[in-house]
CSV table of C-alpha atoms in Angstrom, one decimal:
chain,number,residue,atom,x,y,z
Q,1,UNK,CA,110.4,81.9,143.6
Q,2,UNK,CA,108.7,83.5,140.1
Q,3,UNK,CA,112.0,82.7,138.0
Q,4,UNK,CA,111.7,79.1,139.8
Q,5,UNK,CA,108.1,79.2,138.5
Q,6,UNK,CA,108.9,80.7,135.1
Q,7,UNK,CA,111.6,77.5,134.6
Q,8,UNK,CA,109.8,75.1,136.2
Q,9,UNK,CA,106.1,76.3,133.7
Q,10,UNK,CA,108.6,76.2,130.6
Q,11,UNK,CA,110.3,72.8,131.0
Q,12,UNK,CA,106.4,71.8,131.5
Q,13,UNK,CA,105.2,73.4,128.3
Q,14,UNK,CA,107.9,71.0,126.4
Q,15,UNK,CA,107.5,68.1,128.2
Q,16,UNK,CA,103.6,68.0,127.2
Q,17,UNK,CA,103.8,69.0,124.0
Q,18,UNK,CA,102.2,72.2,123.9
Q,19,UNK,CA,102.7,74.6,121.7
Q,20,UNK,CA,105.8,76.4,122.8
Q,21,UNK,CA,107.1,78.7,120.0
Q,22,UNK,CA,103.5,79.7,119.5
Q,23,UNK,CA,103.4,81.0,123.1
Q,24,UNK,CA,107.0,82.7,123.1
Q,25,UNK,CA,105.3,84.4,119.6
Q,26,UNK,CA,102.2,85.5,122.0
Q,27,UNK,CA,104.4,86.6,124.9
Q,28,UNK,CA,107.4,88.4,122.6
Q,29,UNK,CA,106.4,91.9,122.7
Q,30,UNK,CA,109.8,93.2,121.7
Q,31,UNK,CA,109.4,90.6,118.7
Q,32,UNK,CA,113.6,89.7,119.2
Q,33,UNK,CA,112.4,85.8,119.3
Q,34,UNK,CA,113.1,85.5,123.0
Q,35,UNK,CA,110.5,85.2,126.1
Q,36,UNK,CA,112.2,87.4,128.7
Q,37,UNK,CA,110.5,86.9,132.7
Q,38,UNK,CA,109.3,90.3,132.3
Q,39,UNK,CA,107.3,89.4,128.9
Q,40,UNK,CA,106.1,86.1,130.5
Q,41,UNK,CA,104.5,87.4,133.5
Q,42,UNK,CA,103.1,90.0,131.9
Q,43,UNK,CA,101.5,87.2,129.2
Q,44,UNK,CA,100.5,85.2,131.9
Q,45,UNK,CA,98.1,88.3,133.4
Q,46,UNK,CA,96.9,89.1,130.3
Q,47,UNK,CA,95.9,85.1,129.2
Q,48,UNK,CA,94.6,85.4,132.7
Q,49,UNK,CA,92.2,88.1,132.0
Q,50,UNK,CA,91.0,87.1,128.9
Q,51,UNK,CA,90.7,83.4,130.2
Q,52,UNK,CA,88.1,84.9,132.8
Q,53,UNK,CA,86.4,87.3,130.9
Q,54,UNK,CA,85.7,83.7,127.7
Q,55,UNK,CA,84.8,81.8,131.0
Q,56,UNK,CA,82.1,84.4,132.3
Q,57,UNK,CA,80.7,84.6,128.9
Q,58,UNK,CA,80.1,80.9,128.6
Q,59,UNK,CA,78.8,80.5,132.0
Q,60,UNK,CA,75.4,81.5,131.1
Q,61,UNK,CA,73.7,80.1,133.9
Q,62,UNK,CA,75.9,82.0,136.0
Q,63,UNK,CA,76.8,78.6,138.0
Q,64,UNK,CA,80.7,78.9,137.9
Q,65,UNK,CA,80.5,76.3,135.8
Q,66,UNK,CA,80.5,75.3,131.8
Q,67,UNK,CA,78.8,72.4,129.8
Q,68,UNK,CA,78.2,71.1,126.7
Q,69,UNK,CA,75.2,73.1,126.1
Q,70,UNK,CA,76.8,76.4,127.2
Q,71,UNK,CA,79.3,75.8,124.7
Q,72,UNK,CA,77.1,74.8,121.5
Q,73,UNK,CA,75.2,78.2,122.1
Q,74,UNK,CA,78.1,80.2,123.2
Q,75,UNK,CA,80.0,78.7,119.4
Q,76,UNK,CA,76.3,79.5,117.6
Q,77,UNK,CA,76.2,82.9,118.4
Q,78,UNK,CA,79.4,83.2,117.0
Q,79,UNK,CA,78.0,81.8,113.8
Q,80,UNK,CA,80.1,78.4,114.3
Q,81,UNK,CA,77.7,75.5,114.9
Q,82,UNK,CA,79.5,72.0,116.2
Q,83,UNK,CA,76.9,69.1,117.4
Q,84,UNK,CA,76.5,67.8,120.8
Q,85,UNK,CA,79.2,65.2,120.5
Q,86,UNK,CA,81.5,67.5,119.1
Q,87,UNK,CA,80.6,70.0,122.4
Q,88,UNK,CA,81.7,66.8,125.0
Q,89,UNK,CA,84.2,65.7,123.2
Q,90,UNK,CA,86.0,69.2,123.9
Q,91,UNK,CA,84.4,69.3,127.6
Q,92,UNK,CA,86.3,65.8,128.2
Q,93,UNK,CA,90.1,67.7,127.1
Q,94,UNK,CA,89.7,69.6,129.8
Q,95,UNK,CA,87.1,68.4,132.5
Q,96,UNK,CA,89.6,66.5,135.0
Q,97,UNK,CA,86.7,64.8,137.8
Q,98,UNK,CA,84.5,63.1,135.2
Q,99,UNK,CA,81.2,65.6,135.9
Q,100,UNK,CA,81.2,66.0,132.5
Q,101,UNK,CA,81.3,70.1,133.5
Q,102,UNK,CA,84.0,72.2,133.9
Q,103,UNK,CA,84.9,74.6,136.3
Q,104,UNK,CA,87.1,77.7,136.7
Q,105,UNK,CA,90.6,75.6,137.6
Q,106,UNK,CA,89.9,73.4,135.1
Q,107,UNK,CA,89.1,76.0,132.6
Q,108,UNK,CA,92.4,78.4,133.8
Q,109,UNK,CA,94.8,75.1,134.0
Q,110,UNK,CA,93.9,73.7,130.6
Q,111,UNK,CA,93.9,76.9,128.3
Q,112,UNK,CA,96.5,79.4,130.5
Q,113,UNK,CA,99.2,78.6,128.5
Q,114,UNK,CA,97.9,77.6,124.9
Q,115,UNK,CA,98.4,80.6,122.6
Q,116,UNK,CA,95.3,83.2,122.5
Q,117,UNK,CA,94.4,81.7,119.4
Q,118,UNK,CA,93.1,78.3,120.5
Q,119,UNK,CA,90.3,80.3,122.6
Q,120,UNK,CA,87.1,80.5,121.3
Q,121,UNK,CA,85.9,84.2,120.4
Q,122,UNK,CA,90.0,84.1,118.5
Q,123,UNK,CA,88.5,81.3,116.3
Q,124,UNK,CA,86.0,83.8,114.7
Q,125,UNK,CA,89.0,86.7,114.4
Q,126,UNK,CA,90.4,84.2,111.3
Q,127,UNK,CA,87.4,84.6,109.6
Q,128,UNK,CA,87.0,88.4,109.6
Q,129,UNK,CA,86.6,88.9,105.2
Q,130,UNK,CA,84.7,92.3,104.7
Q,131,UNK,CA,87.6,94.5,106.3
Q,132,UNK,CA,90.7,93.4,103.9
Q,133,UNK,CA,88.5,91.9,100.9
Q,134,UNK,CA,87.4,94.7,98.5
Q,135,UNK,CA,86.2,93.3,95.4
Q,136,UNK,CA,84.7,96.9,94.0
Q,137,UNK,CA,81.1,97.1,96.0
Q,138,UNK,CA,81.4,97.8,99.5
Q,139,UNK,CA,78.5,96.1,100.4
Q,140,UNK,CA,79.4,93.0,102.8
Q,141,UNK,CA,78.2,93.0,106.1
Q,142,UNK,CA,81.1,94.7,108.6
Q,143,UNK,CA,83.0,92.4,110.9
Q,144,UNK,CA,83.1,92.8,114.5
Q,145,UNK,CA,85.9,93.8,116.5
Q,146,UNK,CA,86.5,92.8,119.6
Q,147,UNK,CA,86.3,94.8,122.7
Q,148,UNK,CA,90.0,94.5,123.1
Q,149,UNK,CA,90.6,95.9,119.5
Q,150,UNK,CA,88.5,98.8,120.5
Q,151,UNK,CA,90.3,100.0,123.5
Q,152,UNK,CA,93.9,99.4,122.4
Q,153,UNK,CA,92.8,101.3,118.8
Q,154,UNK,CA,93.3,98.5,117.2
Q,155,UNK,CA,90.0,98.7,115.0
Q,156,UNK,CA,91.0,102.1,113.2
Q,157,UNK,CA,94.2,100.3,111.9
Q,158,UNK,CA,92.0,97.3,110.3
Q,159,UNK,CA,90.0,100.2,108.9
Q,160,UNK,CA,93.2,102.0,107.4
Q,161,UNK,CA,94.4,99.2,106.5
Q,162,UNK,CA,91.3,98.0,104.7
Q,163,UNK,CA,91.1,101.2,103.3
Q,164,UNK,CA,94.3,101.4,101.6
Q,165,UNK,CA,94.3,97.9,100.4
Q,166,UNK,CA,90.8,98.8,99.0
Q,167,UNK,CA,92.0,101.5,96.8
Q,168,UNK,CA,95.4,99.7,95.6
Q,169,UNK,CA,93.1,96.9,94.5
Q,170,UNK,CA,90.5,99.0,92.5
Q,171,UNK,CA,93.6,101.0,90.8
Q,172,UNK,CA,94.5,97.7,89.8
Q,173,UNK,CA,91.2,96.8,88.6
Q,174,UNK,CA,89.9,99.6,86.9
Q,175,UNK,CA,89.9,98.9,83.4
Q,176,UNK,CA,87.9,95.9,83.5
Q,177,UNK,CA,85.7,98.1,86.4
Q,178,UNK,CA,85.4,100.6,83.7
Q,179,UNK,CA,84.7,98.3,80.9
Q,180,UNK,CA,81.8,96.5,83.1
Q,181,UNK,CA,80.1,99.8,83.2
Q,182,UNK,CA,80.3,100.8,79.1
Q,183,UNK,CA,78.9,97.0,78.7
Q,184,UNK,CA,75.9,97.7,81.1
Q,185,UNK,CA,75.5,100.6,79.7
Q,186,UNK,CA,76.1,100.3,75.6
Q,187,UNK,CA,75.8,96.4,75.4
Q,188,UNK,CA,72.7,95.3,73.8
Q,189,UNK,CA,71.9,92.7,70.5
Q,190,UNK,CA,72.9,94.8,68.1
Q,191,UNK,CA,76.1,96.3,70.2
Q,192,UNK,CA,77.0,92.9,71.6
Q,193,UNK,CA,80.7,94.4,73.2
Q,194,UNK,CA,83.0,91.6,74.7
Q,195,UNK,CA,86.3,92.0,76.9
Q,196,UNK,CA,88.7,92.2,73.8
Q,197,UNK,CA,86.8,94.7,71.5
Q,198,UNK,CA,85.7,96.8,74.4
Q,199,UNK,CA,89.3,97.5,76.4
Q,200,UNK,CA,90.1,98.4,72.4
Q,201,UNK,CA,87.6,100.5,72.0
Q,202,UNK,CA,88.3,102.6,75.4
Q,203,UNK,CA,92.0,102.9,74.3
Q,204,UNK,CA,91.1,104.0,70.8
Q,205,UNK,CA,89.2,106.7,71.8
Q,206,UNK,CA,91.1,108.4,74.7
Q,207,UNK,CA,94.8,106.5,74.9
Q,208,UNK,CA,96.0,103.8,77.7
Q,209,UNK,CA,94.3,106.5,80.5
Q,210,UNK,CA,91.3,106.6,80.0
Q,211,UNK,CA,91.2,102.7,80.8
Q,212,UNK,CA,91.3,104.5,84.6
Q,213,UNK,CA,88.5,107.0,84.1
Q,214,UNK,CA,86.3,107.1,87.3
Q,215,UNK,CA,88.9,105.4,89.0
Q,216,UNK,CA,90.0,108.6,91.0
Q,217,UNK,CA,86.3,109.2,92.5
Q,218,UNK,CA,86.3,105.6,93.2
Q,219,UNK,CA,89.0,105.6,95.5
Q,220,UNK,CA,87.7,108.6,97.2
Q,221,UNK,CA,84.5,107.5,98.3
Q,222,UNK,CA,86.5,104.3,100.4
Q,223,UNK,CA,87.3,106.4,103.3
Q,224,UNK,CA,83.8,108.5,104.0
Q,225,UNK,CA,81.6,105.0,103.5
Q,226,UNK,CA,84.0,102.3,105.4
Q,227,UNK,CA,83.9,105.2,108.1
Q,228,UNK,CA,80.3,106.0,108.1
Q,229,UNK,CA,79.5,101.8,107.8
Q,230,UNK,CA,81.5,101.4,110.7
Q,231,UNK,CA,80.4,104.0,112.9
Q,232,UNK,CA,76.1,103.1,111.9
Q,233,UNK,CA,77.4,99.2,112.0
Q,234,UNK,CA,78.3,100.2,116.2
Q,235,UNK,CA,74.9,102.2,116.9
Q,236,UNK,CA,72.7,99.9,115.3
Q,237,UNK,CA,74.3,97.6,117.6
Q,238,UNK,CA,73.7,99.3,120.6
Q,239,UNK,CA,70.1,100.0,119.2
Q,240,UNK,CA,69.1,96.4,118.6
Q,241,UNK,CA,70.2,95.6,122.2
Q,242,UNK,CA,73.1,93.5,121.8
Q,243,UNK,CA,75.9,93.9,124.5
Q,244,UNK,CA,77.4,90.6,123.2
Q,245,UNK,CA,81.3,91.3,121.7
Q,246,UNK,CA,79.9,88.9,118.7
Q,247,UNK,CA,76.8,88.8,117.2
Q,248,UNK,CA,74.8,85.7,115.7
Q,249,UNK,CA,74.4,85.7,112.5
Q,250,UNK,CA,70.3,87.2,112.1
Q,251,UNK,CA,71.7,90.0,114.0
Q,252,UNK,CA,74.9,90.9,112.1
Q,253,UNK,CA,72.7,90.6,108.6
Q,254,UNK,CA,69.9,93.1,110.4
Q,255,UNK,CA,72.9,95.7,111.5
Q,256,UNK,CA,75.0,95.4,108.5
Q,257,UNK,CA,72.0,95.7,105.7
Q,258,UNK,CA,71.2,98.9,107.7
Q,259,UNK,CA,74.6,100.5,107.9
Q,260,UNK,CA,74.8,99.6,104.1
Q,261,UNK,CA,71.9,101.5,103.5
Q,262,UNK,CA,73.0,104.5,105.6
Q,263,UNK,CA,76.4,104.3,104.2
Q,264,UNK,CA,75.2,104.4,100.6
Q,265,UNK,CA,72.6,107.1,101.0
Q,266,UNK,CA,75.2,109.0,102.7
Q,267,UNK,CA,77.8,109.0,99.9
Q,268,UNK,CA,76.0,107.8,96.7
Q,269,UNK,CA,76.2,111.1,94.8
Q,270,UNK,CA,79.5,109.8,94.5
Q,271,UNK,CA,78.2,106.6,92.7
Q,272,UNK,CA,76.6,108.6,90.0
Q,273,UNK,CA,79.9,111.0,90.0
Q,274,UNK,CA,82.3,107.4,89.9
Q,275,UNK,CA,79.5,106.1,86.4
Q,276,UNK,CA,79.0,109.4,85.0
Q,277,UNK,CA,83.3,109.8,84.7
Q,278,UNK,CA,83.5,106.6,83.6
Q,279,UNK,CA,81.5,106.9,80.6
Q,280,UNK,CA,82.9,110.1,79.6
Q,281,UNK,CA,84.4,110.9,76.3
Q,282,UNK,CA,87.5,112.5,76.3
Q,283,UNK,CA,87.4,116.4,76.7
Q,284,UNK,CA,84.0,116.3,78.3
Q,285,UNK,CA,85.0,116.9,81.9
Q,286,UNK,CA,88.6,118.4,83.3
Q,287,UNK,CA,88.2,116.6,86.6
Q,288,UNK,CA,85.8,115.5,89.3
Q,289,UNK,CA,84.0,118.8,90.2
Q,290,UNK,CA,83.6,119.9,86.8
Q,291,UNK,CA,81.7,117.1,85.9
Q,292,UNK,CA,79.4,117.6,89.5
Q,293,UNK,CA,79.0,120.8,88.6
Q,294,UNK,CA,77.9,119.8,84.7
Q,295,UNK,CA,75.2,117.6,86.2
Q,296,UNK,CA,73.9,120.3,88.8
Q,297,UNK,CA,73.9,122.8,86.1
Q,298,UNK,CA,71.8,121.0,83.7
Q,299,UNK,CA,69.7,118.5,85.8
Q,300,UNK,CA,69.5,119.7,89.5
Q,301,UNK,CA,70.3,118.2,92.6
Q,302,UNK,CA,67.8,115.0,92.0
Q,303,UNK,CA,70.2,113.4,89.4
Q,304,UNK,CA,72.8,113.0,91.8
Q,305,UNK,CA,70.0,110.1,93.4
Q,306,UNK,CA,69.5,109.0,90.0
Q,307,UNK,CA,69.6,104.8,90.4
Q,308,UNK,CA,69.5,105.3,94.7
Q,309,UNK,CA,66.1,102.9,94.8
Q,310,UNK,CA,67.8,99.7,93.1
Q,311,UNK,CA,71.0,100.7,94.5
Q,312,UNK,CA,69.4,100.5,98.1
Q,313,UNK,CA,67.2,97.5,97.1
Q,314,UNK,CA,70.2,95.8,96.1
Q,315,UNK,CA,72.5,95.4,99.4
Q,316,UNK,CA,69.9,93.2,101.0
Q,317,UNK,CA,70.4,90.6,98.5
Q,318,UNK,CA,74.4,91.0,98.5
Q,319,UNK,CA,74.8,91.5,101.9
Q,320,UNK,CA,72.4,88.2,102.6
Q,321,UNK,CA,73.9,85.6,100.5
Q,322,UNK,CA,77.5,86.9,100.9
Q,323,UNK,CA,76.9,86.2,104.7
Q,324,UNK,CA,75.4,82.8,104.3
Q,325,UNK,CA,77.6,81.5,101.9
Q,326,UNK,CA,80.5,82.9,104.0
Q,327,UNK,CA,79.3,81.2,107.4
Q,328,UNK,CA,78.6,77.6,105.5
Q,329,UNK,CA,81.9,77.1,104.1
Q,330,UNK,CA,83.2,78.5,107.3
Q,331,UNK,CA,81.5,75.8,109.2
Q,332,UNK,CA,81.9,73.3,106.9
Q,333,UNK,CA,85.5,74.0,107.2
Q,334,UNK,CA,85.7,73.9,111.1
Q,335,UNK,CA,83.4,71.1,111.1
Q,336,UNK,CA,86.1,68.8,109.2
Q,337,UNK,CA,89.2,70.4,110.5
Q,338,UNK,CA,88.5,72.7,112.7
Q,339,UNK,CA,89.6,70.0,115.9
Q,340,UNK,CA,92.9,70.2,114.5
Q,341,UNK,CA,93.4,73.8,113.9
Q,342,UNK,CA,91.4,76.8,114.6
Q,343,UNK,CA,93.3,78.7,111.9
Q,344,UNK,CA,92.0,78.4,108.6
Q,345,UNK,CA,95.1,79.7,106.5
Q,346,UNK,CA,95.2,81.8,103.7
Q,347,UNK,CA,94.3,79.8,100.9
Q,348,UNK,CA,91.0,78.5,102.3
Q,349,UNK,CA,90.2,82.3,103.5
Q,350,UNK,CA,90.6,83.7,100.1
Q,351,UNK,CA,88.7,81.1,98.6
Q,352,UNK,CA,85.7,81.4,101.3
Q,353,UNK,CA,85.5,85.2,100.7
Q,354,UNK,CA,86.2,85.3,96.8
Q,355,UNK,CA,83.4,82.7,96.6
Q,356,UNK,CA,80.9,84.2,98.8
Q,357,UNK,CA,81.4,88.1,97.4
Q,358,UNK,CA,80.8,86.2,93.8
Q,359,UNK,CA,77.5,85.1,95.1
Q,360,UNK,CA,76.8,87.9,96.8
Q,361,UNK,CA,77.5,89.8,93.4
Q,362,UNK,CA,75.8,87.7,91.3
Q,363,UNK,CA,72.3,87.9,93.9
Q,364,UNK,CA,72.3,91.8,93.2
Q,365,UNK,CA,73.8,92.2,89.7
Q,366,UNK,CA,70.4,93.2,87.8
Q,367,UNK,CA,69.7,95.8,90.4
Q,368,UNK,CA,73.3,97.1,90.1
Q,369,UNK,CA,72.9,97.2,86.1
Q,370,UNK,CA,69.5,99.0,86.5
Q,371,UNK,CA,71.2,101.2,88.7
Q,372,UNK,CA,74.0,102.1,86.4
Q,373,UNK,CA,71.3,102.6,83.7
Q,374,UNK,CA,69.3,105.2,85.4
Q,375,UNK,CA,72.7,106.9,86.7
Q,376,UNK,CA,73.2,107.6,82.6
Q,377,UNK,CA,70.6,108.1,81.1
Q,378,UNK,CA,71.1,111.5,80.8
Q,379,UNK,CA,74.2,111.0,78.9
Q,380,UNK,CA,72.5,108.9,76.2
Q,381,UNK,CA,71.0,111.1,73.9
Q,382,UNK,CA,67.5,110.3,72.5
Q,383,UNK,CA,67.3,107.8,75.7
Q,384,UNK,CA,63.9,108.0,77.4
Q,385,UNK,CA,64.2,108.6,81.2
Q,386,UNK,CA,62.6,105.1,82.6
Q,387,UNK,CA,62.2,104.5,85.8
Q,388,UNK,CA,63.5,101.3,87.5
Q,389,UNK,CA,60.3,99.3,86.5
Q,390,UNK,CA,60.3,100.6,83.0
Q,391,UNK,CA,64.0,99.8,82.6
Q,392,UNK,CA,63.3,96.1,83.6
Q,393,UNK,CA,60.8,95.4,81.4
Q,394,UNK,CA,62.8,97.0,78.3
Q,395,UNK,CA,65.6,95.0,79.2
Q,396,UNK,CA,63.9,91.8,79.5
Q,397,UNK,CA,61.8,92.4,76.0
Q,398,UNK,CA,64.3,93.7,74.2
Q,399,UNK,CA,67.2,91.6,75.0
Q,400,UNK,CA,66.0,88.5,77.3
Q,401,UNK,CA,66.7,87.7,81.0
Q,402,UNK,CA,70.7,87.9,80.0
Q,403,UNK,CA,70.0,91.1,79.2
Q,404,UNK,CA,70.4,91.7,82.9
Q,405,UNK,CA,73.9,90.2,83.2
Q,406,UNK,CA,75.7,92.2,80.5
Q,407,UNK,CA,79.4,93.0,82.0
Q,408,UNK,CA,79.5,90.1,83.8
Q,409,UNK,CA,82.1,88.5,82.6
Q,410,UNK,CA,84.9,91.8,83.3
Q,411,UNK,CA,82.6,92.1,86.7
Q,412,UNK,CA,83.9,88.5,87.7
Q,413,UNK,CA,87.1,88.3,85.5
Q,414,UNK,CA,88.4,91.0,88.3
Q,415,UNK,CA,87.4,89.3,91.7
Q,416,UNK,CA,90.3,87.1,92.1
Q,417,UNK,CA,93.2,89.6,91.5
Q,418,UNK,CA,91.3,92.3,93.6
Q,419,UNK,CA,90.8,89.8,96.4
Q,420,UNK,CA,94.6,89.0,96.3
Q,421,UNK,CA,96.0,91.8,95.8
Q,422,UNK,CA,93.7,93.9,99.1
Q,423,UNK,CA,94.4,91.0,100.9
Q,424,UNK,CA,99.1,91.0,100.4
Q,425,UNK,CA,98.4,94.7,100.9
Q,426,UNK,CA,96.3,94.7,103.6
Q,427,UNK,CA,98.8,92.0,105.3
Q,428,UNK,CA,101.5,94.7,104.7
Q,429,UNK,CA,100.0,97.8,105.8
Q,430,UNK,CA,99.0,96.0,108.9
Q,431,UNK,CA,102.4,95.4,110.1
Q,432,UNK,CA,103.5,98.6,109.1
Q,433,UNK,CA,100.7,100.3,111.6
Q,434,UNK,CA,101.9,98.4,114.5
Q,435,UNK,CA,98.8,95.1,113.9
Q,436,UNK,CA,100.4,91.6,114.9
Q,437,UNK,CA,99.2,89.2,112.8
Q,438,UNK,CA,97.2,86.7,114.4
């Protein structure tokens, strides 16, 4: 009777058109193209539980039953906003009595054999950016993972994978990372550095390495702060009372600014370890822990906080317009296409995120210069020691507002190729740890 069943439900998904080779993809667990009755039973439980868990997430009013309203909120809460029309229109695909509601048959009937992706909380999985875009500054607010992705260990993977794309990308990108420091740093009037005469100047003095100096501190500090982010990202969850898979958009801001801020206190002696490398001429320092040990010897255990306030001040701004500049294209995209397909594709994903971390950058820039300032000032002899206030005020008297900019143009001459190149190999470390691609 089941293989009669499993015939009878396949002629059916080709004879209306749906989606068939997206749910044999879904269903192939062995991945040799082929839906065996084994895989499509055990698709059909799964699509089943899912299917139930969505519907008792939507019925808010706990009525056994879904409408337009329920929908709208449900979709805002995920940070997708669709009007009221928009919300019947999709009620009317599936409500089959004309209440304009819909209940648990219609709900299983209509969506029990579209692909995973066509449900709602998968339409927010596409837009996940802060895991597999690393542009330099980890400072985006973390994505969510759903509980799914939590049990089956599904989230450590996105981490790993982040992780490893992150520091592929920044070994690609030092030199211009490097050369956005010595202009922050040694740009002024008098010393106005561009892109050319400065990646000349670094290879004069210290040969084609030294383009990559800091780089090595850079790419150890990925894995203790995506770790520590994640893990304060989850308990400031928990702490700010939401049990929802998804949060709205307020809440994700609130959570992530805060795990930023743990994050970074946690692990910015590394920051001033990652600037002070950088800037270093050769022969100062034989490696990483000569150099902490330099700075411990000679200017105690405070200079390794040297910079913390902007750097602390400045995730709110990133972190903010990174997030709202994110969620508007993303709605302005679903708004126009989104009734077609759910899935954005890769094109307008990496333009989304490369946008929105270049806002985000460009919100927080003068607080990350003034950070890098006060992180080496010690290293600039005959430099007073200012404090964030007093740096601001030389910087805007002695050089103007666009004082505040200088290494810029390195700062977003990198974004694109670090945004494409975390993104192919986060794509490729993800299959190789076992992470179907949605």
């Amino acid at each position: 009777g089941l293989l009669l069943l499993f015939d009878f439900l396949l002629s059916f998904m080709v004879s209306f058109s749906l989606p068939l080779q997206k749910a044999v993809k879904s269903a192939d667990n062995d991945l040799d193209g082929q839906m065996v009755f084994e895989e499509f039973v055990h698709y059909l439980q799964d699509q089943e539980k899912d299917l139930k868990l969505v519907f008792k997430n939507l019925d808010r009013r706990r009525a056994d039953k879904i409408d337009s309203k329920e929908i709208m909120q449900s979709l805002q809460d995920l940070g997708v906003h669709i009007s009221q029309q928009h919300a019947e229109k999709v009620l009317q695909s599936m409500d089959k009595n004309g209440t304009m509601t819909i209940d648990w048959n219609e709900w299983s009937n209509y969506l029990l054999l579209q692909p995973k992706e066509n449900n709602i909380p998968e339409i927010t999985l596409y837009w996940k950016h802060s895991t597999l875009f690393d542009v330099g500054d980890n400072l985006m607010v973390p994505d969510d993972f759903t509980t799914e992705e939590k049990l089956t260990g599904m989230w450590w993977r996105h981490l790993v994978a982040g992780g490893g794309a992150g520091a592929v990308s920044r070994t690609f990108t030092a030199p211009l990372d490097r050369l956005k420091v010595l202009m922050q740093v040694h740009g002024s009037r008098s010393n106005n550095m561009c892109i050319m005469s400065g990646l000349t100047q670094m290879i004069k003095e210290g040969g084609m390495r030294s383009l990559w100096r800091g780089n090595g501190i850079n790419i150890i500090k990925i894995a203790p702060e995506s770790a520590i982010k994640f893990m304060a990202y989850e308990q400031i969850k928990r702490l700010i009372g939401s049990d929802k898979e998804t949060l709205g958009i307020l809440e994700r801001f609130v959570a992530g600014s805060m795990a930023g801020v743990i994050a970074q206190s946690t692990i910015y002696p590394m920051e001033v370890l990652k600037t002070r490398l950088a800037l270093r001429k050769t022969g100062q320092y034989s490696g990483i822990s000569d150099c902490a040990k330099s700075i411990f010897r000679r200017e105690g255990l405070r200079a390794f906080y040297k910079g913390f306030i902007p750097n602390m001040m400045g995730i709110i701004p990133y972190a903010g317009m990174d997030l709202a500049v994110y969620e508007t294209l993303k709605n302005s995209w679903l708004e126009k296409y989104g009734a077609n397909s759910t899935d954005p594709g890769v094109l307008v994903l990496l333009g989304c995120g490369t946008v929105s971390s270049t806002c985000g950058q460009l919100a927080s820039y003068p607080l990350a210069l003034v950070r890098t300032r006060m992180q080496a000032q010690a290293m600039l002899e005959g430099s007073p020691q200012l404090t964030m206030s007093g740096l601001f005020k030389q910087i805007i008297q002695t050089e103007g507002a666009t004082g505040l900019y200088r290494g810029l143009a390195p700062n977003f001459l990198k974004v694109i190729p670090a945004v494409s190149i975390s993104y192919v190999v986060y794509e490729n470390l993800k299959m190789s740890l076992g992470v179907k691609s949605r």
